[in-house]
Amino acid sequence: MKKISCILLTLMLLVASFAGCTKKDGLSIKICGYSDSIPENPHKLEYKDWGKDSFVDSAAAECVELKIGNIEVIGTYVETEKRFSEFYNTHTYKDEQNRYFSLTEDGKLCIYFFGNNPSQEEEKDACTESECIEISNKFVSDITDISAYTVSAAFDENRKMYTISYTKYVDGFICSDRADVRIDETGYIYSFSSTMLGRIPSDTATDFDRDIIQEQIISKLDNEYRNAKKFYDKVSYENFYYELTIGDDGKYALICSVDVNCIRSYDDCDAISPERILFIIQ
């Protein structure tokens, strides 16, 4: 009996060990973007969906009618693309005033460029920041529930325009699920843009292990920049930035951007060649 118990205990430890290895080694880390600035170390996209050109989708509606804020628009189809951090197609349309807007595959507005206010009165009183936020909140609330977002405002003094940002945090990660509304101080909306808006539940818990991910990304970077290390005295990795997104299969993914500095050292100074590389972790 004692021998059987020892065998069972050994099997349990082995199962636990393999389970841990599966979680660690089961991560898929692929290059999904980069700035092409270090000629000695060229990269190749490993996740290519976000690097594809726009295309004509025969399944997209040729003409759409919808209400955007208080504007009724009729849009003619232009093109389709899969935007960065998203796992679904977005269709772009042009309205009668040559203003462009985009809809997700399920018909939700994700981009609209209103442009300058054609009837703007120079003597019109400026709205306060809180009034502009209120106008923006009403607009975004027609698209999704904004209660789960952190709302912030920044003012551009030169353009006399606010940017109202909607940011969501889930399980300690900033999300791709976000929006920005640019609105001038008269209260007129200049533009609206969003990604993954309303698609990531705010009460979700993920099982990403930050330590394991960081360790494996550094290993990936060491391998990716092995050629650069032949030409430079030092290669450093800085500003690891993680963003949470979710695929159309309901599985979560992280997008990691890293600033890489390739450094040549001289007697009294360093010459730095910087670039940024992005990974998708699934």
PDB file of C-alpha atoms in Angstrom:
ATOM      1  CA  MET A   1       0.000   0.000   0.000  1.00  0.00           C
ATOM      2  CA  LYS A   2       2.836   2.360   0.854  1.00  0.00           C
ATOM      3  CA  LYS A   3       4.443   1.641  -2.524  1.00  0.00           C
ATOM      4  CA  ILE A   4       1.166   2.363  -4.366  1.00  0.00           C
ATOM      5  CA  SER A   5       0.768   5.649  -2.457  1.00  0.00           C
ATOM      6  CA  CYS A   6       4.285   6.701  -3.486  1.00  0.00           C
ATOM      7  CA  ILE A   7       3.524   5.886  -7.131  1.00  0.00           C
ATOM      8  CA  LEU A   8       0.269   7.889  -7.016  1.00  0.00           C
ATOM      9  CA  LEU A   9       2.044  10.837  -5.404  1.00  0.00           C
ATOM     10  CA  THR A  10       4.745  10.724  -8.096  1.00  0.00           C
ATOM     11  CA  LEU A  11       2.099  10.678 -10.844  1.00  0.00           C
ATOM     12  CA  MET A  12       0.291  13.635  -9.275  1.00  0.00           C
ATOM     13  CA  LEU A  13       3.521  15.635  -9.135  1.00  0.00           C
ATOM     14  CA  LEU A  14       4.265  14.798 -12.753  1.00  0.00           C
ATOM     15  CA  VAL A  15       0.776  15.892 -13.845  1.00  0.00           C
ATOM     16  CA  ALA A  16       1.144  19.155 -11.929  1.00  0.00           C
ATOM     17  CA  SER A  17       4.577  19.672 -13.457  1.00  0.00           C
ATOM     18  CA  PHE A  18       3.310  19.083 -16.995  1.00  0.00           C
ATOM     19  CA  ALA A  19       0.317  21.350 -16.376  1.00  0.00           C
ATOM     20  CA  GLY A  20       2.676  24.128 -15.321  1.00  0.00           C
ATOM     21  CA  CYS A  21       4.831  23.610 -18.390  1.00  0.00           C
ATOM     22  CA  THR A  22       1.804  23.646 -20.656  1.00  0.00           C
ATOM     23  CA  LYS A  23       0.671  26.981 -19.249  1.00  0.00           C
ATOM     24  CA  LYS A  24       4.158  28.456 -19.603  1.00  0.00           C
ATOM     25  CA  ASP A  25       5.186  26.928 -22.893  1.00  0.00           C
ATOM     26  CA  GLY A  26       1.720  27.070 -24.444  1.00  0.00           C
ATOM     27  CA  LEU A  27       1.946  30.812 -25.028  1.00  0.00           C
ATOM     28  CA  SER A  28       2.006  31.890 -28.649  1.00  0.00           C
ATOM     29  CA  ILE A  29       4.109  35.041 -29.093  1.00  0.00           C
ATOM     30  CA  LYS A  30       4.204  36.446 -32.616  1.00  0.00           C
ATOM     31  CA  ILE A  31       5.515  39.670 -34.144  1.00  0.00           C
ATOM     32  CA  CYS A  32       2.510  41.710 -35.263  1.00  0.00           C
ATOM     33  CA  GLY A  33       4.152  45.050 -36.053  1.00  0.00           C
ATOM     34  CA  TYR A  34       7.397  47.008 -36.048  1.00  0.00           C
ATOM     35  CA  SER A  35       9.022  50.235 -37.163  1.00  0.00           C
ATOM     36  CA  ASP A  36      11.501  49.506 -39.931  1.00  0.00           C
ATOM     37  CA  SER A  37      14.422  51.572 -38.653  1.00  0.00           C
ATOM     38  CA  ILE A  38      17.363  49.216 -38.015  1.00  0.00           C
ATOM     39  CA  PRO A  39      18.642  47.979 -41.406  1.00  0.00           C
ATOM     40  CA  GLU A  40      21.062  45.465 -39.881  1.00  0.00           C
ATOM     41  CA  ASN A  41      18.160  43.614 -38.249  1.00  0.00           C
ATOM     42  CA  PRO A  42      15.155  43.228 -40.571  1.00  0.00           C
ATOM     43  CA  HIS A  43      11.952  41.684 -39.190  1.00  0.00           C
ATOM     44  CA  LYS A  44       9.186  39.563 -40.640  1.00  0.00           C
ATOM     45  CA  LEU A  45       5.554  39.692 -39.558  1.00  0.00           C
ATOM     46  CA  GLU A  46       4.496  36.455 -37.905  1.00  0.00           C
ATOM     47  CA  TYR A  47       0.898  37.533 -37.295  1.00  0.00           C
ATOM     48  CA  LYS A  48      -0.106  39.050 -40.629  1.00  0.00           C
ATOM     49  CA  ASP A  49      -3.818  39.869 -40.355  1.00  0.00           C
ATOM     50  CA  TRP A  50      -3.146  43.427 -39.164  1.00  0.00           C
ATOM     51  CA  GLY A  51      -0.578  44.066 -41.858  1.00  0.00           C
ATOM     52  CA  LYS A  52      -2.831  43.352 -44.821  1.00  0.00           C
ATOM     53  CA  ASP A  53      -3.986  46.031 -47.230  1.00  0.00           C
ATOM     54  CA  SER A  54      -7.615  47.103 -47.370  1.00  0.00           C
ATOM     55  CA  PHE A  55      -9.782  45.204 -49.837  1.00  0.00           C
ATOM     56  CA  VAL A  56     -13.240  45.091 -51.420  1.00  0.00           C
ATOM     57  CA  ASP A  57     -15.596  42.789 -49.520  1.00  0.00           C
ATOM     58  CA  SER A  58     -18.458  41.454 -51.634  1.00  0.00           C
ATOM     59  CA  ALA A  59     -20.415  40.742 -48.437  1.00  0.00           C
ATOM     60  CA  ALA A  60     -20.453  44.411 -47.357  1.00  0.00           C
ATOM     61  CA  ALA A  61     -23.592  46.458 -47.996  1.00  0.00           C
ATOM     62  CA  GLU A  62     -23.115  48.816 -50.940  1.00  0.00           C
ATOM     63  CA  CYS A  63     -25.228  51.537 -49.320  1.00  0.00           C
ATOM     64  CA  VAL A  64     -26.166  52.182 -45.675  1.00  0.00           C
ATOM     65  CA  GLU A  65     -28.430  54.694 -43.963  1.00  0.00           C
ATOM     66  CA  LEU A  66     -28.024  55.574 -40.310  1.00  0.00           C
ATOM     67  CA  LYS A  67     -28.297  58.341 -37.775  1.00  0.00           C
ATOM     68  CA  ILE A  68     -25.040  59.562 -36.259  1.00  0.00           C
ATOM     69  CA  GLY A  69     -25.727  61.889 -33.370  1.00  0.00           C
ATOM     70  CA  ASN A  70     -28.340  64.221 -34.822  1.00  0.00           C
ATOM     71  CA  ILE A  71     -27.164  63.716 -38.421  1.00  0.00           C
ATOM     72  CA  GLU A  72     -28.913  61.450 -40.920  1.00  0.00           C
ATOM     73  CA  VAL A  73     -26.358  60.035 -43.355  1.00  0.00           C
ATOM     74  CA  ILE A  74     -26.372  57.842 -46.429  1.00  0.00           C
ATOM     75  CA  GLY A  75     -23.059  56.130 -47.045  1.00  0.00           C
ATOM     76  CA  THR A  76     -21.597  54.489 -50.135  1.00  0.00           C
ATOM     77  CA  TYR A  77     -19.221  51.586 -49.612  1.00  0.00           C
ATOM     78  CA  VAL A  78     -15.494  52.274 -50.134  1.00  0.00           C
ATOM     79  CA  GLU A  79     -13.375  49.447 -48.696  1.00  0.00           C
ATOM     80  CA  THR A  80     -12.849  46.948 -45.889  1.00  0.00           C
ATOM     81  CA  GLU A  81      -9.937  46.347 -43.533  1.00  0.00           C
ATOM     82  CA  LYS A  82      -8.987  44.452 -40.414  1.00  0.00           C
ATOM     83  CA  ARG A  83      -7.738  47.116 -38.033  1.00  0.00           C
ATOM     84  CA  PHE A  84      -4.924  46.731 -35.521  1.00  0.00           C
ATOM     85  CA  SER A  85      -5.999  45.010 -32.253  1.00  0.00           C
ATOM     86  CA  GLU A  86      -9.279  43.823 -33.811  1.00  0.00           C
ATOM     87  CA  PHE A  87     -10.192  40.347 -35.080  1.00  0.00           C
ATOM     88  CA  TYR A  88     -13.117  41.341 -37.309  1.00  0.00           C
ATOM     89  CA  ASN A  89     -13.525  43.384 -40.466  1.00  0.00           C
ATOM     90  CA  THR A  90     -14.447  47.060 -40.573  1.00  0.00           C
ATOM     91  CA  HIS A  91     -16.273  48.562 -43.559  1.00  0.00           C
ATOM     92  CA  THR A  92     -15.604  52.166 -44.616  1.00  0.00           C
ATOM     93  CA  TYR A  93     -18.248  54.369 -46.269  1.00  0.00           C
ATOM     94  CA  LYS A  94     -18.416  57.901 -47.672  1.00  0.00           C
ATOM     95  CA  ASP A  95     -21.475  60.068 -47.132  1.00  0.00           C
ATOM     96  CA  GLU A  96     -23.031  62.743 -49.351  1.00  0.00           C
ATOM     97  CA  GLN A  97     -20.721  65.408 -47.919  1.00  0.00           C
ATOM     98  CA  ASN A  98     -17.612  63.303 -48.660  1.00  0.00           C
ATOM     99  CA  ARG A  99     -17.203  62.566 -44.972  1.00  0.00           C
ATOM    100  CA  TYR A 100     -15.880  59.113 -44.168  1.00  0.00           C
ATOM    101  CA  PHE A 101     -17.206  56.758 -41.518  1.00  0.00           C
ATOM    102  CA  SER A 102     -16.667  53.115 -40.633  1.00  0.00           C
ATOM    103  CA  LEU A 103     -18.910  50.356 -39.334  1.00  0.00           C
ATOM    104  CA  THR A 104     -18.006  47.048 -37.738  1.00  0.00           C
ATOM    105  CA  GLU A 105     -19.278  43.843 -39.337  1.00  0.00           C
ATOM    106  CA  ASP A 106     -22.312  43.939 -37.029  1.00  0.00           C
ATOM    107  CA  GLY A 107     -23.151  47.512 -38.033  1.00  0.00           C
ATOM    108  CA  LYS A 108     -21.790  49.452 -35.053  1.00  0.00           C
ATOM    109  CA  LEU A 109     -20.276  52.876 -35.752  1.00  0.00           C
ATOM    110  CA  CYS A 110     -16.537  52.899 -34.949  1.00  0.00           C
ATOM    111  CA  ILE A 111     -15.178  55.933 -36.867  1.00  0.00           C
ATOM    112  CA  TYR A 112     -16.682  59.138 -38.174  1.00  0.00           C
ATOM    113  CA  PHE A 113     -15.007  62.322 -39.357  1.00  0.00           C
ATOM    114  CA  PHE A 114     -17.363  65.295 -39.046  1.00  0.00           C
ATOM    115  CA  GLY A 115     -14.745  67.897 -39.928  1.00  0.00           C
ATOM    116  CA  ASN A 116     -14.991  71.577 -39.079  1.00  0.00           C
ATOM    117  CA  ASN A 117     -18.333  73.035 -38.130  1.00  0.00           C
ATOM    118  CA  PRO A 118     -19.677  74.624 -41.347  1.00  0.00           C
ATOM    119  CA  SER A 119     -21.983  76.960 -39.393  1.00  0.00           C
ATOM    120  CA  GLN A 120     -19.600  77.854 -36.583  1.00  0.00           C
ATOM    121  CA  GLU A 121     -20.177  81.370 -35.259  1.00  0.00           C
ATOM    122  CA  GLU A 122     -17.052  83.241 -34.222  1.00  0.00           C
ATOM    123  CA  GLU A 123     -18.863  85.047 -31.423  1.00  0.00           C
ATOM    124  CA  LYS A 124     -20.422  81.907 -29.964  1.00  0.00           C
ATOM    125  CA  ASP A 125     -19.578  81.383 -26.296  1.00  0.00           C
ATOM    126  CA  ALA A 126     -17.136  78.581 -25.580  1.00  0.00           C
ATOM    127  CA  CYS A 127     -18.406  75.534 -23.716  1.00  0.00           C
ATOM    128  CA  THR A 128     -16.763  74.491 -20.480  1.00  0.00           C
ATOM    129  CA  GLU A 129     -14.833  71.244 -20.271  1.00  0.00           C
ATOM    130  CA  SER A 130     -17.655  69.576 -18.325  1.00  0.00           C
ATOM    131  CA  GLU A 131     -20.177  70.689 -20.964  1.00  0.00           C
ATOM    132  CA  CYS A 132     -18.032  69.191 -23.736  1.00  0.00           C
ATOM    133  CA  ILE A 133     -17.701  65.953 -21.764  1.00  0.00           C
ATOM    134  CA  GLU A 134     -21.479  65.852 -21.374  1.00  0.00           C
ATOM    135  CA  ILE A 135     -21.970  66.309 -25.143  1.00  0.00           C
ATOM    136  CA  SER A 136     -19.401  63.598 -25.817  1.00  0.00           C
ATOM    137  CA  ASN A 137     -20.932  61.214 -23.264  1.00  0.00           C
ATOM    138  CA  LYS A 138     -24.330  61.509 -24.904  1.00  0.00           C
ATOM    139  CA  PHE A 139     -22.848  60.713 -28.301  1.00  0.00           C
ATOM    140  CA  VAL A 140     -20.868  57.642 -27.156  1.00  0.00           C
ATOM    141  CA  SER A 141     -23.740  56.401 -24.989  1.00  0.00           C
ATOM    142  CA  ASP A 142     -25.796  55.947 -28.151  1.00  0.00           C
ATOM    143  CA  ILE A 143     -23.190  53.375 -29.237  1.00  0.00           C
ATOM    144  CA  THR A 144     -22.275  51.593 -25.996  1.00  0.00           C
ATOM    145  CA  ASP A 145     -22.695  51.752 -22.211  1.00  0.00           C
ATOM    146  CA  ILE A 146     -19.973  54.119 -20.974  1.00  0.00           C
ATOM    147  CA  SER A 147     -20.308  53.311 -17.262  1.00  0.00           C
ATOM    148  CA  ALA A 148     -17.363  50.861 -17.403  1.00  0.00           C
ATOM    149  CA  TYR A 149     -14.955  53.429 -18.895  1.00  0.00           C
ATOM    150  CA  THR A 150     -12.625  55.956 -17.329  1.00  0.00           C
ATOM    151  CA  VAL A 151     -13.381  59.301 -18.981  1.00  0.00           C
ATOM    152  CA  SER A 152     -10.668  61.941 -19.334  1.00  0.00           C
ATOM    153  CA  ALA A 153     -10.307  65.218 -21.232  1.00  0.00           C
ATOM    154  CA  ALA A 154      -7.346  67.062 -22.752  1.00  0.00           C
ATOM    155  CA  PHE A 155      -7.488  70.515 -24.320  1.00  0.00           C
ATOM    156  CA  ASP A 156      -5.502  71.603 -27.377  1.00  0.00           C
ATOM    157  CA  GLU A 157      -4.957  75.321 -26.900  1.00  0.00           C
ATOM    158  CA  ASN A 158      -3.856  75.898 -30.489  1.00  0.00           C
ATOM    159  CA  ARG A 159      -6.874  74.214 -32.072  1.00  0.00           C
ATOM    160  CA  LYS A 160      -9.292  75.156 -29.277  1.00  0.00           C
ATOM    161  CA  MET A 161     -10.421  71.549 -29.178  1.00  0.00           C
ATOM    162  CA  TYR A 162     -10.964  68.895 -26.507  1.00  0.00           C
ATOM    163  CA  THR A 163     -10.157  65.214 -26.847  1.00  0.00           C
ATOM    164  CA  ILE A 164     -12.480  63.180 -24.642  1.00  0.00           C
ATOM    165  CA  SER A 165     -11.052  59.698 -24.094  1.00  0.00           C
ATOM    166  CA  TYR A 166     -12.873  56.558 -22.928  1.00  0.00           C
ATOM    167  CA  THR A 167     -10.509  53.941 -21.481  1.00  0.00           C
ATOM    168  CA  LYS A 168     -11.350  50.551 -20.025  1.00  0.00           C
ATOM    169  CA  TYR A 169      -9.232  48.560 -17.577  1.00  0.00           C
ATOM    170  CA  VAL A 170      -9.779  44.833 -17.040  1.00  0.00           C
ATOM    171  CA  ASP A 171      -7.888  42.593 -14.627  1.00  0.00           C
ATOM    172  CA  GLY A 172      -5.135  45.196 -14.315  1.00  0.00           C
ATOM    173  CA  PHE A 173      -4.644  45.613 -18.072  1.00  0.00           C
ATOM    174  CA  ILE A 174      -5.556  48.587 -20.229  1.00  0.00           C
ATOM    175  CA  CYS A 175      -7.871  47.415 -23.014  1.00  0.00           C
ATOM    176  CA  SER A 176      -8.061  47.869 -26.764  1.00  0.00           C
ATOM    177  CA  ASP A 177     -11.724  48.593 -25.993  1.00  0.00           C
ATOM    178  CA  ARG A 178     -11.600  52.407 -26.136  1.00  0.00           C
ATOM    179  CA  ALA A 179     -12.851  55.543 -27.879  1.00  0.00           C
ATOM    180  CA  ASP A 180     -11.855  59.163 -28.494  1.00  0.00           C
ATOM    181  CA  VAL A 181     -14.133  62.067 -29.333  1.00  0.00           C
ATOM    182  CA  ARG A 182     -12.625  65.333 -30.558  1.00  0.00           C
ATOM    183  CA  ILE A 183     -14.907  68.268 -29.937  1.00  0.00           C
ATOM    184  CA  ASP A 184     -14.244  71.968 -30.410  1.00  0.00           C
ATOM    185  CA  GLU A 185     -14.921  74.467 -27.643  1.00  0.00           C
ATOM    186  CA  THR A 186     -18.224  75.473 -29.233  1.00  0.00           C
ATOM    187  CA  GLY A 187     -19.510  71.953 -28.506  1.00  0.00           C
ATOM    188  CA  TYR A 188     -19.340  70.759 -32.126  1.00  0.00           C
ATOM    189  CA  ILE A 189     -18.039  67.196 -32.557  1.00  0.00           C
ATOM    190  CA  TYR A 190     -15.079  67.138 -34.943  1.00  0.00           C
ATOM    191  CA  SER A 191     -14.379  63.407 -35.029  1.00  0.00           C
ATOM    192  CA  PHE A 192     -15.069  60.080 -33.344  1.00  0.00           C
ATOM    193  CA  SER A 193     -12.846  57.018 -33.369  1.00  0.00           C
ATOM    194  CA  SER A 194     -12.854  53.747 -31.464  1.00  0.00           C
ATOM    195  CA  THR A 195     -11.496  50.209 -31.375  1.00  0.00           C
ATOM    196  CA  MET A 196     -13.130  47.102 -29.923  1.00  0.00           C
ATOM    197  CA  LEU A 197     -15.760  49.379 -28.392  1.00  0.00           C
ATOM    198  CA  GLY A 198     -18.037  47.535 -25.962  1.00  0.00           C
ATOM    199  CA  ARG A 199     -16.523  44.136 -26.754  1.00  0.00           C
ATOM    200  CA  ILE A 200     -14.487  43.386 -23.622  1.00  0.00           C
ATOM    201  CA  PRO A 201     -16.555  42.646 -20.473  1.00  0.00           C
ATOM    202  CA  SER A 202     -15.383  44.784 -17.571  1.00  0.00           C
ATOM    203  CA  ASP A 203     -15.752  41.977 -14.994  1.00  0.00           C
ATOM    204  CA  THR A 204     -13.490  39.505 -16.799  1.00  0.00           C
ATOM    205  CA  ALA A 205     -10.597  37.766 -15.043  1.00  0.00           C
ATOM    206  CA  THR A 206      -7.743  36.564 -17.245  1.00  0.00           C
ATOM    207  CA  ASP A 207      -5.117  33.936 -16.444  1.00  0.00           C
ATOM    208  CA  PHE A 208      -2.107  35.707 -17.942  1.00  0.00           C
ATOM    209  CA  ASP A 209       1.000  35.363 -15.777  1.00  0.00           C
ATOM    210  CA  ARG A 210       2.930  38.621 -16.156  1.00  0.00           C
ATOM    211  CA  ASP A 211       6.222  37.152 -14.960  1.00  0.00           C
ATOM    212  CA  ILE A 212       6.101  34.252 -17.428  1.00  0.00           C
ATOM    213  CA  ILE A 213       5.050  36.555 -20.264  1.00  0.00           C
ATOM    214  CA  GLN A 214       7.833  39.047 -19.545  1.00  0.00           C
ATOM    215  CA  GLU A 215      10.396  36.262 -19.369  1.00  0.00           C
ATOM    216  CA  GLN A 216       9.308  34.763 -22.690  1.00  0.00           C
ATOM    217  CA  ILE A 217       9.104  38.117 -24.478  1.00  0.00           C
ATOM    218  CA  ILE A 218      12.659  38.942 -23.427  1.00  0.00           C
ATOM    219  CA  SER A 219      13.743  35.534 -24.732  1.00  0.00           C
ATOM    220  CA  LYS A 220      11.896  36.279 -27.984  1.00  0.00           C
ATOM    221  CA  LEU A 221      13.605  39.679 -28.220  1.00  0.00           C
ATOM    222  CA  ASP A 222      17.035  38.171 -27.605  1.00  0.00           C
ATOM    223  CA  ASN A 223      16.451  35.786 -30.481  1.00  0.00           C
ATOM    224  CA  GLU A 224      14.968  38.445 -32.762  1.00  0.00           C
ATOM    225  CA  TYR A 225      17.852  40.876 -32.219  1.00  0.00           C
ATOM    226  CA  ARG A 226      20.663  38.332 -32.278  1.00  0.00           C
ATOM    227  CA  ASN A 227      21.884  39.776 -35.585  1.00  0.00           C
ATOM    228  CA  ALA A 228      21.810  43.375 -34.286  1.00  0.00           C
ATOM    229  CA  LYS A 229      24.060  42.339 -31.421  1.00  0.00           C
ATOM    230  CA  LYS A 230      26.784  41.595 -33.978  1.00  0.00           C
ATOM    231  CA  PHE A 231      26.775  45.226 -35.163  1.00  0.00           C
ATOM    232  CA  TYR A 232      26.009  47.163 -31.974  1.00  0.00           C
ATOM    233  CA  ASP A 233      27.727  47.371 -28.619  1.00  0.00           C
ATOM    234  CA  LYS A 234      24.469  47.082 -26.734  1.00  0.00           C
ATOM    235  CA  VAL A 235      20.814  46.321 -27.410  1.00  0.00           C
ATOM    236  CA  SER A 236      18.356  47.400 -24.705  1.00  0.00           C
ATOM    237  CA  TYR A 237      14.624  46.770 -24.242  1.00  0.00           C
ATOM    238  CA  GLU A 238      12.497  49.462 -22.612  1.00  0.00           C
ATOM    239  CA  ASN A 239       8.905  50.536 -21.982  1.00  0.00           C
ATOM    240  CA  PHE A 240       7.092  47.216 -22.076  1.00  0.00           C
ATOM    241  CA  TYR A 241       3.452  48.157 -22.675  1.00  0.00           C
ATOM    242  CA  TYR A 242       0.641  45.588 -22.516  1.00  0.00           C
ATOM    243  CA  GLU A 243      -2.865  45.935 -23.907  1.00  0.00           C
ATOM    244  CA  LEU A 244      -5.703  43.426 -23.569  1.00  0.00           C
ATOM    245  CA  THR A 245      -7.919  42.494 -26.493  1.00  0.00           C
ATOM    246  CA  ILE A 246     -10.298  39.642 -27.287  1.00  0.00           C
ATOM    247  CA  GLY A 247     -10.679  37.488 -30.382  1.00  0.00           C
ATOM    248  CA  ASP A 248     -13.867  36.557 -32.193  1.00  0.00           C
ATOM    249  CA  ASP A 249     -13.514  33.121 -30.552  1.00  0.00           C
ATOM    250  CA  GLY A 250     -13.891  34.740 -27.125  1.00  0.00           C
ATOM    251  CA  LYS A 251     -10.279  34.070 -26.131  1.00  0.00           C
ATOM    252  CA  TYR A 252      -8.194  36.886 -24.709  1.00  0.00           C
ATOM    253  CA  ALA A 253      -4.898  38.080 -26.155  1.00  0.00           C
ATOM    254  CA  LEU A 254      -2.289  40.618 -25.127  1.00  0.00           C
ATOM    255  CA  ILE A 255      -0.553  43.078 -27.415  1.00  0.00           C
ATOM    256  CA  CYS A 256       2.886  44.042 -26.168  1.00  0.00           C
ATOM    257  CA  SER A 257       4.927  46.937 -27.543  1.00  0.00           C
ATOM    258  CA  VAL A 258       8.604  47.329 -26.660  1.00  0.00           C
ATOM    259  CA  ASP A 259      11.030  50.157 -27.419  1.00  0.00           C
ATOM    260  CA  VAL A 260      14.353  48.735 -28.580  1.00  0.00           C
ATOM    261  CA  ASN A 261      17.563  50.783 -28.590  1.00  0.00           C
ATOM    262  CA  CYS A 262      20.555  49.570 -30.597  1.00  0.00           C
ATOM    263  CA  ILE A 263      23.586  51.420 -29.257  1.00  0.00           C
ATOM    264  CA  ARG A 264      27.061  52.069 -30.588  1.00  0.00           C
ATOM    265  CA  SER A 265      29.407  53.456 -27.949  1.00  0.00           C
ATOM    266  CA  TYR A 266      32.113  55.988 -28.752  1.00  0.00           C
ATOM    267  CA  ASP A 267      34.658  57.711 -26.544  1.00  0.00           C
ATOM    268  CA  ASP A 268      32.374  60.403 -25.180  1.00  0.00           C
ATOM    269  CA  CYS A 269      28.909  59.529 -26.412  1.00  0.00           C
ATOM    270  CA  ASP A 270      26.480  56.831 -27.511  1.00  0.00           C
ATOM    271  CA  ALA A 271      24.795  56.702 -30.916  1.00  0.00           C
ATOM    272  CA  ILE A 272      21.314  55.211 -30.510  1.00  0.00           C
ATOM    273  CA  SER A 273      19.207  53.657 -33.271  1.00  0.00           C
ATOM    274  CA  PRO A 274      15.693  53.192 -31.839  1.00  0.00           C
ATOM    275  CA  GLU A 275      12.709  51.232 -33.047  1.00  0.00           C
ATOM    276  CA  ARG A 276       9.502  49.751 -31.680  1.00  0.00           C
ATOM    277  CA  ILE A 277       8.377  46.143 -32.044  1.00  0.00           C
ATOM    278  CA  LEU A 278       4.971  44.695 -31.230  1.00  0.00           C
ATOM    279  CA  PHE A 279       3.911  41.174 -30.281  1.00  0.00           C
ATOM    280  CA  ILE A 280       0.590  39.425 -29.952  1.00  0.00           C
ATOM    281  CA  ILE A 281       0.433  36.925 -27.099  1.00  0.00           C
ATOM    282  CA  GLN A 282      -2.276  34.253 -27.269  1.00  0.00           C
TER     283      GLN A 282
END
